[in-house]
Amino acid sequence: MRNIYLLLLLLISAAAYAQGPRVLIVTAHPDDETMFPVTVFKITRELKGSADLALITDASGGYNGLVASSYYGLNLVDSATGRKHLPLIRKKELMASGEVMGIGNFFFLDQLDDYYNRDEKPYLQGKNWDIAYVEKKLDYILANGQYDFIFCLVPHEGQHAHHKTASISAIRAAQRYKGSKKPVVLGGQSQSKSYNFRFAGLAGYPETDVLKTAPVFEFDRSYGFGEDKKHSYMIVADWVKAAHKSQSGDMNQAMHRGDLEVFWYFAVNGEAGLATTKALFEAVNSSGYSKK
């Protein structure tokens, strides 16, 4: 009996050790996750980790589905039609995208996807969104999720106000987290291999400052492998983008573009999270069909 008990303890310990990284993605809109889908895919499918996604807006914006209008039988370039039908359509599309990436849970915070602009202040100040509710929900999600990492979009000056607000809210939620191990927050986006984009932080928001000693972490989703090197992880990104049919204009321009998924390490993480992050991207780059 004692031997059986010891064996069970060993099995439980081994299972806990073998568990892959746990990631929470925080984005403003369905389709924002198309910036780094392969990294998530590799975490869930190859590293045996897990990923959840918190969507801040109600997905009622984004009227650029000209071809999608025929697919859905609705005029998806009309704002009134979009406001009525897009929330359900886009959430279903997000869940289809999430099926590819291996998303386990979706959290919908349903703040108004009002209009495109770059001024994040009315959202963070609670004028355009119920920011207190957003903060409460994110705190609850983090308290129950025991995440190792949070992925959000890079909150640079040229970003949509919704993107910046979602990312800043994610960073602040990690700062408030009272658990024994704070999740590491990374800001990501897709880039071409020739990119010269640099990010040090968003002016006026010191929590977005990047740790100067940290490298920029990358995964090249375009490298070829297999027979005649005709395979690449770019297909995963295309599967995810194709799920967002209502955004046929934006996705048409995005298909099979962006060779790299690039992540910046925020200074609020401190030096302590660097080793964990380096280990994550070493695993991501060496798992599955790695470069030889």
PDB file of N, CA, C and O in Angstrom, residues 131-158:
ATOM      1  N   ILE A 131     -14.260  51.190 -17.050  1.00  0.00           N
ATOM      2  CA  ILE A 131     -12.917  50.670 -16.794  1.00  0.00           C
ATOM      3  C   ILE A 131     -12.829  49.974 -15.439  1.00  0.00           C
ATOM      4  O   ILE A 131     -12.029  49.035 -15.263  1.00  0.00           O
ATOM      5  N   ALA A 132     -13.655  50.398 -14.482  1.00  0.00           N
ATOM      6  CA  ALA A 132     -13.663  49.715 -13.180  1.00  0.00           C
ATOM      7  C   ALA A 132     -14.116  48.260 -13.340  1.00  0.00           C
ATOM      8  O   ALA A 132     -13.573  47.352 -12.701  1.00  0.00           O
ATOM      9  N   TYR A 133     -15.097  48.053 -14.208  1.00  0.00           N
ATOM     10  CA  TYR A 133     -15.571  46.686 -14.482  1.00  0.00           C
ATOM     11  C   TYR A 133     -14.483  45.874 -15.177  1.00  0.00           C
ATOM     12  O   TYR A 133     -14.252  44.698 -14.839  1.00  0.00           O
ATOM     13  N   VAL A 134     -13.815  46.490 -16.153  1.00  0.00           N
ATOM     14  CA  VAL A 134     -12.732  45.818 -16.867  1.00  0.00           C
ATOM     15  C   VAL A 134     -11.650  45.377 -15.879  1.00  0.00           C
ATOM     16  O   VAL A 134     -11.168  44.239 -15.919  1.00  0.00           O
ATOM     17  N   GLU A 135     -11.268  46.288 -14.983  1.00  0.00           N
ATOM     18  CA  GLU A 135     -10.233  45.969 -13.994  1.00  0.00           C
ATOM     19  C   GLU A 135     -10.673  44.837 -13.076  1.00  0.00           C
ATOM     20  O   GLU A 135      -9.896  43.912 -12.781  1.00  0.00           O
ATOM     21  N   LYS A 136     -11.919  44.890 -12.639  1.00  0.00           N
ATOM     22  CA  LYS A 136     -12.445  43.847 -11.744  1.00  0.00           C
ATOM     23  C   LYS A 136     -12.436  42.486 -12.429  1.00  0.00           C
ATOM     24  O   LYS A 136     -12.059  41.468 -11.828  1.00  0.00           O
ATOM     25  N   LYS A 137     -12.857  42.461 -13.695  1.00  0.00           N
ATOM     26  CA  LYS A 137     -12.899  41.197 -14.434  1.00  0.00           C
ATOM     27  C   LYS A 137     -11.491  40.644 -14.661  1.00  0.00           C
ATOM     28  O   LYS A 137     -11.253  39.435 -14.507  1.00  0.00           O
ATOM     29  N   LEU A 138     -10.564  41.513 -15.041  1.00  0.00           N
ATOM     30  CA  LEU A 138      -9.199  41.047 -15.266  1.00  0.00           C
ATOM     31  C   LEU A 138      -8.578  40.532 -13.968  1.00  0.00           C
ATOM     32  O   LEU A 138      -7.865  39.518 -13.969  1.00  0.00           O
ATOM     33  N   ASP A 139      -8.854  41.216 -12.860  1.00  0.00           N
ATOM     34  CA  ASP A 139      -8.350  40.749 -11.563  1.00  0.00           C
ATOM     35  C   ASP A 139      -8.895  39.359 -11.249  1.00  0.00           C
ATOM     36  O   ASP A 139      -8.169  38.487 -10.771  1.00  0.00           O
ATOM     37  N   TYR A 140     -10.168  39.152 -11.532  1.00  0.00           N
ATOM     38  CA  TYR A 140     -10.801  37.857 -11.275  1.00  0.00           C
ATOM     39  C   TYR A 140     -10.189  36.770 -12.160  1.00  0.00           C
ATOM     40  O   TYR A 140      -9.890  35.658 -11.690  1.00  0.00           O
ATOM     41  N   ILE A 141      -9.993  37.096 -13.428  1.00  0.00           N
ATOM     42  CA  ILE A 141      -9.427  36.122 -14.363  1.00  0.00           C
ATOM     43  C   ILE A 141      -8.017  35.722 -13.938  1.00  0.00           C
ATOM     44  O   ILE A 141      -7.664  34.537 -13.919  1.00  0.00           O
ATOM     45  N   LEU A 142      -7.203  36.713 -13.557  1.00  0.00           N
ATOM     46  CA  LEU A 142      -5.836  36.415 -13.140  1.00  0.00           C
ATOM     47  C   LEU A 142      -5.810  35.615 -11.845  1.00  0.00           C
ATOM     48  O   LEU A 142      -4.999  34.693 -11.684  1.00  0.00           O
ATOM     49  N   ALA A 143      -6.690  35.948 -10.929  1.00  0.00           N
ATOM     50  CA  ALA A 143      -6.720  35.250  -9.637  1.00  0.00           C
ATOM     51  C   ALA A 143      -7.045  33.775  -9.811  1.00  0.00           C
ATOM     52  O   ALA A 143      -6.567  32.929  -9.038  1.00  0.00           O
ATOM     53  N   ASN A 144      -7.832  33.454 -10.825  1.00  0.00           N
ATOM     54  CA  ASN A 144      -8.269  32.074 -11.019  1.00  0.00           C
ATOM     55  C   ASN A 144      -7.451  31.316 -12.065  1.00  0.00           C
ATOM     56  O   ASN A 144      -7.530  30.088 -12.124  1.00  0.00           O
ATOM     57  N   GLY A 145      -6.672  32.054 -12.855  1.00  0.00           N
ATOM     58  CA  GLY A 145      -5.992  31.397 -13.967  1.00  0.00           C
ATOM     59  C   GLY A 145      -4.595  30.897 -13.704  1.00  0.00           C
ATOM     60  O   GLY A 145      -4.101  30.030 -14.413  1.00  0.00           O
ATOM     61  N   GLN A 146      -3.912  31.488 -12.705  1.00  0.00           N
ATOM     62  CA  GLN A 146      -2.541  31.071 -12.394  1.00  0.00           C
ATOM     63  C   GLN A 146      -1.656  31.083 -13.647  1.00  0.00           C
ATOM     64  O   GLN A 146      -0.972  30.117 -13.975  1.00  0.00           O
ATOM     65  N   TYR A 147      -1.664  32.218 -14.356  1.00  0.00           N
ATOM     66  CA  TYR A 147      -0.961  32.313 -15.628  1.00  0.00           C
ATOM     67  C   TYR A 147       0.530  32.591 -15.438  1.00  0.00           C
ATOM     68  O   TYR A 147       0.936  33.293 -14.512  1.00  0.00           O
ATOM     69  N   ASP A 148       1.311  32.071 -16.350  1.00  0.00           N
ATOM     70  CA  ASP A 148       2.743  32.359 -16.385  1.00  0.00           C
ATOM     71  C   ASP A 148       3.031  33.601 -17.222  1.00  0.00           C
ATOM     72  O   ASP A 148       3.985  34.334 -16.937  1.00  0.00           O
ATOM     73  N   PHE A 149       2.211  33.814 -18.259  1.00  0.00           N
ATOM     74  CA  PHE A 149       2.430  34.936 -19.181  1.00  0.00           C
ATOM     75  C   PHE A 149       1.101  35.589 -19.551  1.00  0.00           C
ATOM     76  O   PHE A 149       0.063  34.930 -19.567  1.00  0.00           O
ATOM     77  N   ILE A 150       1.185  36.874 -19.858  1.00  0.00           N
ATOM     78  CA  ILE A 150       0.083  37.601 -20.477  1.00  0.00           C
ATOM     79  C   ILE A 150       0.603  38.162 -21.795  1.00  0.00           C
ATOM     80  O   ILE A 150       1.650  38.813 -21.828  1.00  0.00           O
ATOM     81  N   PHE A 151      -0.112  37.888 -22.891  1.00  0.00           N
ATOM     82  CA  PHE A 151       0.215  38.452 -24.190  1.00  0.00           C
ATOM     83  C   PHE A 151      -0.788  39.560 -24.507  1.00  0.00           C
ATOM     84  O   PHE A 151      -2.000  39.370 -24.373  1.00  0.00           O
ATOM     85  N   CYS A 152      -0.286  40.701 -24.942  1.00  0.00           N
ATOM     86  CA  CYS A 152      -1.140  41.790 -25.418  1.00  0.00           C
ATOM     87  C   CYS A 152      -0.454  42.417 -26.625  1.00  0.00           C
ATOM     88  O   CYS A 152       0.650  42.013 -26.998  1.00  0.00           O
ATOM     89  N   LEU A 153      -1.115  43.379 -27.262  1.00  0.00           N
ATOM     90  CA  LEU A 153      -0.481  44.069 -28.389  1.00  0.00           C
ATOM     91  C   LEU A 153       0.475  45.138 -27.877  1.00  0.00           C
ATOM     92  O   LEU A 153       0.294  45.685 -26.788  1.00  0.00           O
ATOM     93  N   VAL A 154       1.487  45.429 -28.668  1.00  0.00           N
ATOM     94  CA  VAL A 154       2.420  46.493 -28.310  1.00  0.00           C
ATOM     95  C   VAL A 154       1.660  47.824 -28.302  1.00  0.00           C
ATOM     96  O   VAL A 154       1.095  48.222 -29.333  1.00  0.00           O
ATOM     97  N   PRO A 155       1.628  48.534 -27.178  1.00  0.00           N
ATOM     98  CA  PRO A 155       0.823  49.770 -27.100  1.00  0.00           C
ATOM     99  C   PRO A 155       1.580  51.003 -27.617  1.00  0.00           C
ATOM    100  O   PRO A 155       1.789  51.978 -26.882  1.00  0.00           O
ATOM    101  N   HIS A 156       1.992  50.982 -28.863  1.00  0.00           N
ATOM    102  CA  HIS A 156       2.755  52.118 -29.394  1.00  0.00           C
ATOM    103  C   HIS A 156       1.823  53.262 -29.789  1.00  0.00           C
ATOM    104  O   HIS A 156       0.602  53.092 -29.902  1.00  0.00           O
ATOM    105  N   GLU A 157       2.400  54.402 -30.013  1.00  0.00           N
ATOM    106  CA  GLU A 157       1.631  55.631 -30.235  1.00  0.00           C
ATOM    107  C   GLU A 157       0.670  55.519 -31.409  1.00  0.00           C
ATOM    108  O   GLU A 157      -0.433  56.070 -31.386  1.00  0.00           O
ATOM    109  N   GLY A 158       1.041  54.803 -32.452  1.00  0.00           N
ATOM    110  CA  GLY A 158       0.193  54.706 -33.632  1.00  0.00           C
ATOM    111  C   GLY A 158      -0.934  53.702 -33.522  1.00  0.00           C
ATOM    112  O   GLY A 158      -1.730  53.567 -34.462  1.00  0.00           O
TER     113      GLY A 158
END
